[in-house]
XYZ file of C-alpha atoms in Angstrom:
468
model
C -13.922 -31.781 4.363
C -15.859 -34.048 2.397
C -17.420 -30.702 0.889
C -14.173 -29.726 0.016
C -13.051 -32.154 -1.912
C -16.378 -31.693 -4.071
C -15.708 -28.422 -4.887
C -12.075 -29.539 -5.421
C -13.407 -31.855 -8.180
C -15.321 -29.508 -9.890
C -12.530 -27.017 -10.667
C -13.931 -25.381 -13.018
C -16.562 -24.210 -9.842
C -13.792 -23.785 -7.938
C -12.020 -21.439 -11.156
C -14.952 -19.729 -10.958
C -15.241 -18.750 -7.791
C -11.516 -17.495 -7.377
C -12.051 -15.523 -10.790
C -15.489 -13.585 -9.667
C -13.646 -13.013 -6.133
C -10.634 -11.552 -7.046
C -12.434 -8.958 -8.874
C -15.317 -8.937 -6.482
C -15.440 -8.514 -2.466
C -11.682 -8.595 -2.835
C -11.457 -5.332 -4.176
C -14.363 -3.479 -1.268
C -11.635 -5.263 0.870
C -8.948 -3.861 -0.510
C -9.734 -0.324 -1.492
C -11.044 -0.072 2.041
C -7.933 -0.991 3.542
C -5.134 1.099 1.036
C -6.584 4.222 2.187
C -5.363 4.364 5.672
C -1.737 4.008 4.496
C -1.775 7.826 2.584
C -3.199 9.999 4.947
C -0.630 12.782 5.247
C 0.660 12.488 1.776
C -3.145 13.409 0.435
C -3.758 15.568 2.451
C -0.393 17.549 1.953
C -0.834 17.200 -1.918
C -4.787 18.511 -1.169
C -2.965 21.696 0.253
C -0.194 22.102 -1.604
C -2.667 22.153 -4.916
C -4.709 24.499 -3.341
C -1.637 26.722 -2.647
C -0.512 26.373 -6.545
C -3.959 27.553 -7.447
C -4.627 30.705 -5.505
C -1.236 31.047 -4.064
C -2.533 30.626 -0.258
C -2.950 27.692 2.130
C -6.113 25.938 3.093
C -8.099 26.095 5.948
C -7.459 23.130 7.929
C -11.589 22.211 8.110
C -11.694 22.555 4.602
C -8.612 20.001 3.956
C -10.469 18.184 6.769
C -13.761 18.508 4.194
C -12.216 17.288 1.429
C -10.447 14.115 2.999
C -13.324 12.926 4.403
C -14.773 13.382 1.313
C -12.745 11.568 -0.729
C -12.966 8.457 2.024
C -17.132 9.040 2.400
C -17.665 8.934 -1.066
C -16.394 5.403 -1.701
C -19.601 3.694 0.110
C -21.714 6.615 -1.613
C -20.250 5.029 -4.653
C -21.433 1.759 -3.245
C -24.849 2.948 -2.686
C -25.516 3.636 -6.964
C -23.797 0.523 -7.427
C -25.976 -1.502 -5.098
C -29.092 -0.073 -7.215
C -27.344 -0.977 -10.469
C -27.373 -4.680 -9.109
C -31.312 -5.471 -10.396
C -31.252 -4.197 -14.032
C -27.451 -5.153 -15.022
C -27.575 -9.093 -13.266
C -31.202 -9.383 -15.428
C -30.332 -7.565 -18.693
C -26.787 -8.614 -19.297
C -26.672 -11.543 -16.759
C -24.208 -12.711 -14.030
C -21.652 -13.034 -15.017
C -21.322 -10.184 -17.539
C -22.371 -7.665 -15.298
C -18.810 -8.399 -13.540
C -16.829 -8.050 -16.673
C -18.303 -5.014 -17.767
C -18.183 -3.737 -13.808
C -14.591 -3.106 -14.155
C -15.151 -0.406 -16.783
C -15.254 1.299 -13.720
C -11.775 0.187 -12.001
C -9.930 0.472 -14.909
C -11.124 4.483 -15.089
C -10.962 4.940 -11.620
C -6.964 3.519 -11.646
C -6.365 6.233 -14.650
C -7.708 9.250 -12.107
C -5.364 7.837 -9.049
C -2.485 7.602 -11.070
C -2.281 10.655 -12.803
C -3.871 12.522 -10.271
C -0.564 13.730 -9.288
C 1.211 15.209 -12.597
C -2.140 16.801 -13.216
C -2.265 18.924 -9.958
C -5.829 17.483 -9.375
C -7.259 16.545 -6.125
C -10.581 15.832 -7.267
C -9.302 13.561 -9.611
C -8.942 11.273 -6.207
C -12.735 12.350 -5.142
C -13.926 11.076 -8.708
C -11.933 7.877 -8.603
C -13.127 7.238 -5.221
C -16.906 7.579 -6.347
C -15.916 5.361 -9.001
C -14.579 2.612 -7.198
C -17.081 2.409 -5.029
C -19.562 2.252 -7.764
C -17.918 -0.927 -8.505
C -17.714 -2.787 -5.318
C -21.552 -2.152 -4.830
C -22.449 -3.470 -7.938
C -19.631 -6.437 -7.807
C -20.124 -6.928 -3.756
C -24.304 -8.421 -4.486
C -23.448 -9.625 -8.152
C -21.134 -11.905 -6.889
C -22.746 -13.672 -4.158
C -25.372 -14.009 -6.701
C -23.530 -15.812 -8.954
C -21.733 -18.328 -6.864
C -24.645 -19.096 -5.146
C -26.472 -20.189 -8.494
C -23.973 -21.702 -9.711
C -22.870 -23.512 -6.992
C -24.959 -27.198 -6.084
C -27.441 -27.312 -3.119
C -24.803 -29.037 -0.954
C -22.200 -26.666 -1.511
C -23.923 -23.642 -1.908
C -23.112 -22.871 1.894
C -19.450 -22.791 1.678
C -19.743 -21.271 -1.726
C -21.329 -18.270 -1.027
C -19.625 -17.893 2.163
C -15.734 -17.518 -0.170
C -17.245 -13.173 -0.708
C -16.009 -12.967 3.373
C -13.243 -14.917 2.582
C -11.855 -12.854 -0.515
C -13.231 -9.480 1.597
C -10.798 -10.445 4.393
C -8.292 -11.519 1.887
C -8.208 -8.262 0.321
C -8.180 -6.052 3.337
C -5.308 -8.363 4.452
C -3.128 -7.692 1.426
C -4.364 -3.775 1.440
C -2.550 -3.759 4.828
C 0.326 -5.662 3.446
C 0.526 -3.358 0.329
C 0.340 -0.281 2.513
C 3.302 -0.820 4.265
C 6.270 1.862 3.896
C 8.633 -0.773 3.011
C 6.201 -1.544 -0.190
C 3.736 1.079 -1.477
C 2.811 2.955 1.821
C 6.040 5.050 1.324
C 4.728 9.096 1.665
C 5.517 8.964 -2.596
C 4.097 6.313 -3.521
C 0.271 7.257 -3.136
C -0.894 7.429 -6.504
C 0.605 4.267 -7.403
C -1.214 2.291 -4.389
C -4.001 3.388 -4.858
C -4.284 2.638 -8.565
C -3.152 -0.985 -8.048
C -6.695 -1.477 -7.614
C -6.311 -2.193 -11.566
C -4.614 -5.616 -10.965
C -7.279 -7.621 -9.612
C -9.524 -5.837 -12.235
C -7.243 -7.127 -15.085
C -7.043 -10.661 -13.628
C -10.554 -10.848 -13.475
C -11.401 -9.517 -17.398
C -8.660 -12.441 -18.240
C -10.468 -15.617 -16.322
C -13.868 -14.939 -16.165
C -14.859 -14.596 -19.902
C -13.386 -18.268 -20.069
C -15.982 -19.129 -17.418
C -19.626 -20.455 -17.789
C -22.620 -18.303 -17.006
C -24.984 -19.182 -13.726
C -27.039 -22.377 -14.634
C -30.045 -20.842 -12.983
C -30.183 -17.580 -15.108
C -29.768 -18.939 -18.382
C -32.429 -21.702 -17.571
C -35.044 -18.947 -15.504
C -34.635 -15.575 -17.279
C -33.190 -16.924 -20.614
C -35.135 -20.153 -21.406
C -31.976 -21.578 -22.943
C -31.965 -25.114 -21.778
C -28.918 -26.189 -23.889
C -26.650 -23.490 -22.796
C -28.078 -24.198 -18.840
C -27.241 -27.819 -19.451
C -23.448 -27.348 -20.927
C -22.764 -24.735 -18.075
C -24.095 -27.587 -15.355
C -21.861 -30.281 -17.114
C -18.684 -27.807 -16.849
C -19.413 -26.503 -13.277
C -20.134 -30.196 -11.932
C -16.837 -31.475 -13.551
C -19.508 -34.777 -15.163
C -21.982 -35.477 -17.982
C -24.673 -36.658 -15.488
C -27.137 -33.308 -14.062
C -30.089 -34.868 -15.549
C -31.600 -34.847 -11.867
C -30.263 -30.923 -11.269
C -31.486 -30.169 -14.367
C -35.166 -31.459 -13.654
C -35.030 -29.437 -10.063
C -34.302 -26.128 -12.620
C -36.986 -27.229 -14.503
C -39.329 -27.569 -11.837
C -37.804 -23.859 -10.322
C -38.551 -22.429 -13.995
C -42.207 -23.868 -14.131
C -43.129 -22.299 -10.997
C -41.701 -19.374 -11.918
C -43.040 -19.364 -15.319
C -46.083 -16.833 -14.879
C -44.221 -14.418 -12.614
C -42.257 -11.261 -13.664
C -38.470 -9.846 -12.399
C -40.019 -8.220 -8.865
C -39.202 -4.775 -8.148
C -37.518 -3.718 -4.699
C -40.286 -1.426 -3.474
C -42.374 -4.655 -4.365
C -40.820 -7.372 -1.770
C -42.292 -4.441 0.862
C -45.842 -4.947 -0.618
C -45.476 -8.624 -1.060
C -46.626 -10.178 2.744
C -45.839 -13.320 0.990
C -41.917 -12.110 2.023
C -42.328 -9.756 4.698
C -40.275 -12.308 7.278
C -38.058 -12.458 4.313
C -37.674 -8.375 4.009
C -37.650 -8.293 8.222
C -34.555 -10.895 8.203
C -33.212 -9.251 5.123
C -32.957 -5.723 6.919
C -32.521 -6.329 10.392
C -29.612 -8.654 10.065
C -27.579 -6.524 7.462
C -28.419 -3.025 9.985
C -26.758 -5.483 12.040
C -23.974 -6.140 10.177
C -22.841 -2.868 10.083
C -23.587 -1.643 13.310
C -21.969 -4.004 15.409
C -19.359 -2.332 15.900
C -16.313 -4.495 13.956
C -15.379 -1.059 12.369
C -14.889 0.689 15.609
C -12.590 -2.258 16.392
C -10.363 -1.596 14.061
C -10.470 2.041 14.428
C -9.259 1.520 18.182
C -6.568 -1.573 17.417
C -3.437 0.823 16.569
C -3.502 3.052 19.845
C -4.383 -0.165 21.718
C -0.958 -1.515 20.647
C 0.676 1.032 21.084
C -0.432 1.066 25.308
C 0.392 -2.507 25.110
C 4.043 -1.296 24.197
C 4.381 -1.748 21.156
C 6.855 0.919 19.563
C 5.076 3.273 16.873
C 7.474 2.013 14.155
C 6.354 -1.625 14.794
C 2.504 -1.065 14.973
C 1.449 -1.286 11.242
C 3.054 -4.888 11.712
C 0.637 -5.968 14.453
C -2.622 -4.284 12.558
C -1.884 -7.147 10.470
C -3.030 -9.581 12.608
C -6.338 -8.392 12.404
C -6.711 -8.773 8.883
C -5.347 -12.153 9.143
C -7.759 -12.799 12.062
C -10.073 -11.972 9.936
C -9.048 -14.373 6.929
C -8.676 -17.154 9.185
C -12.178 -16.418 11.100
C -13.834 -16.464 6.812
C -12.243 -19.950 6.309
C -13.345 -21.807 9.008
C -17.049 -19.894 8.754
C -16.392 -21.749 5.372
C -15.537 -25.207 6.616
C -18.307 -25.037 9.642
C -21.347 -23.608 8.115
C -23.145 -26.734 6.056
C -22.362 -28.762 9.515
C -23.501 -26.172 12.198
C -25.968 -24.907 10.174
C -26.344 -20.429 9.737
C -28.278 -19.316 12.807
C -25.696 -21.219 15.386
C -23.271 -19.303 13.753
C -25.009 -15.698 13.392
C -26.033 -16.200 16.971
C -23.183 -17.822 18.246
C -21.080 -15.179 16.496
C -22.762 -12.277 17.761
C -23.032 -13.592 21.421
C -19.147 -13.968 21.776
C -18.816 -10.267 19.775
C -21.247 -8.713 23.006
C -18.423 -10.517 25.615
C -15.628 -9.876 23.862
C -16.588 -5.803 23.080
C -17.805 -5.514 27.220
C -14.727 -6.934 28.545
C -12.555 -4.583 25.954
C -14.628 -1.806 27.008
C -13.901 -3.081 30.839
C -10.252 -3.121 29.779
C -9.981 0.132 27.953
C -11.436 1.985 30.830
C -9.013 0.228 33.495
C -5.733 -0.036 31.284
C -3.880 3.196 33.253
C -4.949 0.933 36.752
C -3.269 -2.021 35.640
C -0.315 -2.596 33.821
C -1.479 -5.787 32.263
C -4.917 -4.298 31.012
C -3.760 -3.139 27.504
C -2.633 -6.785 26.946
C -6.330 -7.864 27.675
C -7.586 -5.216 25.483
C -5.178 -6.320 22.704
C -6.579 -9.826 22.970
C -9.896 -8.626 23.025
C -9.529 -7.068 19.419
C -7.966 -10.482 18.519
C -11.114 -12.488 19.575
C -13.676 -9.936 18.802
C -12.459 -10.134 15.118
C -12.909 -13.823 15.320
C -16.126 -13.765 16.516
C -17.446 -11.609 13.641
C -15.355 -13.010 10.844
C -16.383 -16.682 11.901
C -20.553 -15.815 11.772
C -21.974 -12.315 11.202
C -18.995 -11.417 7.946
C -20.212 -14.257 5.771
C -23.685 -15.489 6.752
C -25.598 -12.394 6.424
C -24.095 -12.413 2.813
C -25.856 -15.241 1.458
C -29.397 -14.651 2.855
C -30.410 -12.924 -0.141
C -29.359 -15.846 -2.006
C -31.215 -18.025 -0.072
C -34.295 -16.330 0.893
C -35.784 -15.269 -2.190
C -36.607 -17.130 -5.780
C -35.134 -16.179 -8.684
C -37.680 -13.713 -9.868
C -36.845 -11.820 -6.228
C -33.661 -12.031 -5.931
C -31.927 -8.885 -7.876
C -34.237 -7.212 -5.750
C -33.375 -8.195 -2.845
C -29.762 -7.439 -3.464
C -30.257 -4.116 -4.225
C -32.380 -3.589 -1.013
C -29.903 -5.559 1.312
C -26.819 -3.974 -0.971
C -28.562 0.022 -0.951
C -29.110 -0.419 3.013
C -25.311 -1.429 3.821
C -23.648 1.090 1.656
C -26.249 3.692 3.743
C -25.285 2.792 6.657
C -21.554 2.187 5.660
C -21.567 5.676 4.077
C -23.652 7.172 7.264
C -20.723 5.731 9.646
C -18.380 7.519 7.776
C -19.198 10.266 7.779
C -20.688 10.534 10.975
C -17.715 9.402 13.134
C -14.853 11.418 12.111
C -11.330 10.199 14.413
C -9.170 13.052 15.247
C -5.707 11.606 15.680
C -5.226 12.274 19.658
C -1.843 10.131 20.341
C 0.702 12.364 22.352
C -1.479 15.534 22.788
C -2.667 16.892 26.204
C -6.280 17.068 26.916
C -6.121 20.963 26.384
C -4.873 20.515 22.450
C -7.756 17.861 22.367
C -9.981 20.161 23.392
C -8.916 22.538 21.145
C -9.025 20.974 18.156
C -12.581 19.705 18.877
C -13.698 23.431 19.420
C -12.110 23.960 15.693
C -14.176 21.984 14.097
C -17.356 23.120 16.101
C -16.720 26.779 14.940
C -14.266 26.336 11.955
C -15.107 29.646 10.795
C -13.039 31.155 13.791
C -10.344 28.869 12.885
C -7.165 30.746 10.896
C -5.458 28.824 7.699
C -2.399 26.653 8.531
C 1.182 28.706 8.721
C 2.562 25.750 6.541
C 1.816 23.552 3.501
C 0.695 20.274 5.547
C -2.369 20.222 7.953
C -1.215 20.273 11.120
C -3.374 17.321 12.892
C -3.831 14.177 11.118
C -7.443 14.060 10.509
C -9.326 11.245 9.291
C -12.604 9.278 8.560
C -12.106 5.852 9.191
C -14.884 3.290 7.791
């Protein structure tokens, strides 16, 4: 609490770190989550386009192809952004790179929403690049910026508000997506350029917003302009004694040049750094939080939840996930970050065996699915609360200033890989209400798609998805 109420006082911190959210891990959060909600509509639009053009239907694989395409291309996006991180946060600075970062949203919004009236499908497939290009660069800029701006006794809860604004935004995706609001089967192009509104609210706050202490001191040399940004972030006059620990971080880094990624591998100097670096964000991404997700409609559904009513409980997971981010936020300068990476990832292996228990048992017992619902619950707890946030901020931590664009774009290239690797590799075929046989079938479809025959109407007839 009492950490709190510091960053309370210095609102202008506080200013800052709502204005490089918002147009920061909010968005990855968001644009991850919209996409779900316009399946079918996309997909129908992908044929019908394709039936304007050549006057015949598309194969089903192919609409299949370009679907997952357009989904698989937003952490491919993410990947080039991620190695954009280094130069940009050096040559134009923190803060900067954010503002000029949503060059990309704002052309990325245009393709979405006149996708449509210009008969263009891969008007979607560029925007989607697009976007992602700007949550990789904005998902390691901004953790990077909060956590230099931010004082030593804050910087925990600081840099842990990127999980908090990721879980935000996948919270009001889900919200947004709803048929009542934008999820209706018309409405596609429109949600999926609101991505544009955090982008605008960010280019309005954050000019008025002081640069990161650290790399106007470091990189720039500009002591005057280091001290006025401390004096606005700190909300008082008096930094002499954070000014003098810059000074001290600039002396030692005085001789040294802006590191190179393939360089922190030759450097044994950070090889536990690199080891922590890597392992824990394979981790991150691997653990299975996605799969979670993937499973939590059909698991309300057995629970008996009517079809109509389920997009109301996948909410609850992106609130579970929200409310998991704040308390990481509250707990982690008082618990410290390995109790809760370990302790996080130790209640994600008992929650994900006793789902598994459950979802193999749930025709046995009538009261299994409710177990398994729970399960998703706690699971999402468990990862929002240590594993979501923590990993974040090791770059920040872990390496000096002269390594630390560096390690970003190592840390940011490897998650997008693996992010982009998952979806593509793991493609969900809708199987609700269809016998094993049709199951079957489709799967042998998309073994040997060139036996498969076009669709006898405009709209694919399975649902068929990627899901990140």
């Amino acid at each position: 609490m009492r950490a709190l109420q510091r960053l309370i006082q210095g609102r202008v911190l506080l200013l800052t770190t709502c204005a490089a959210g918002i147009g920061g891990t909010f968005q990855f959060g968001y644009n991850l989550s919209i996409i779900n909600a316009p399946t079918l509509p996309i997909q129908e639009f992908i044929n019908e386009t394709w039936w304007l053009r050549t006057g015949q239907p598309l194969p089903n694989h192919l609409v299949l192809f370009v679907w997952s395409l357009i989904v698989s291309l937003y952490p491919l996006g993410g990947l080039f952004g991620a190695l954009l991180t280094g130069p940009l946060a050096v040559l134009l600075g923190r803060k900067k790179s954010l503002l000029v970062n949503n060059v990309f949203v704002v052309a990325a919004a245009t393709l979405f929403g006149f996708s449509r009236q210009a008969g263009s499908f891969e008007m979607i497939v560029l925007g989607r690049l697009l976007m992602g290009i700007s949550a990789g660069l904005s998902m390691n800029v901004q953790p990077m910026y909060l956590g230099e701006s931010a004082p030593k006794e804050l910087r925990g809860a600081v840099a842990m508000t990127p999980a908090i604004f990721t879980a935000l935004g996948i919270l009001i995706g889900q919200v947004v997506g709803l048929r009542e609001l934008l999820g209706d089967p018309g409405a596609w192009p429109l949600l999926l350029a609101s991505c544009l509104v955090p982008g605008l609210l960010q280019l309005a706050s954050l000019p008025l917003l002081p640069e990161s202490p650290r790399y106007l001191l470091i990189d720039r040399g500009d002591t005057e302009a280091c001290l006025a940004a401390l004096q606005r972030l700190r909300g008082t006059a008096d930094v002499v004694r954070e000014l003098e620990e810059l000074e001290e971080e600039r002396v030692a880094c005085q001789d040294q040049r802006t590191r190179r990624p393939w360089e922190l591998f030759q450097d044994r100097g950070l090889r536990r750094q690199v080891m922590s670096l890597v392992v824990l964000g394979s981790a991150v991404e691997l653990c299975g939080n996605d799969s979670v997700y993937a499973y939590a409609s059909s698991v309300f559904q057995a629970a008996g939840i009517p079809e109509e009513k389920v997009q109301y409980a996948v909410l609850g997971t992106g609130s579970c996930e929200l409310l998991a981010a704040c308390l990481s936020c509250v707990l982690i300068e008082r618990s410290g970050r390995r109790v809760l990476l370990i302790g996080g990832y130790c209640l994600m292996t008992c929650w994900g065996s006793i789902f598994t228990v459950a979802l193999c048992l749930q025709s046995s017992f009538s009261w299994m699915p409710y177990l398994a619902m729970s399960c998703i619950f706690a699971f999402i707890l468990s990862f929002g609360i240590g594993p979501a946030g923590v990993t974040g901020i090791l770059a920040t931590e872990l390496f000096d200033q002269k390594s630390r664009p560096a390690a970003y774009m190592v840390g940011g290239a490897l998650v997008w890989t693996l992010l982009f690797l998952v979806g593509l590799g793991f493609p969900f075929i809708k199987t609700k209400g269809k016998t094993f046989l049709e199951i079957s079938e489709e799967l042998h479809r998309l073994n040997f798609p060139r036996q498969s025959q076009g669709p006898k109407r405009m709209g694919p007839e399975v649902i068929l998805s990627t899901e990140l």
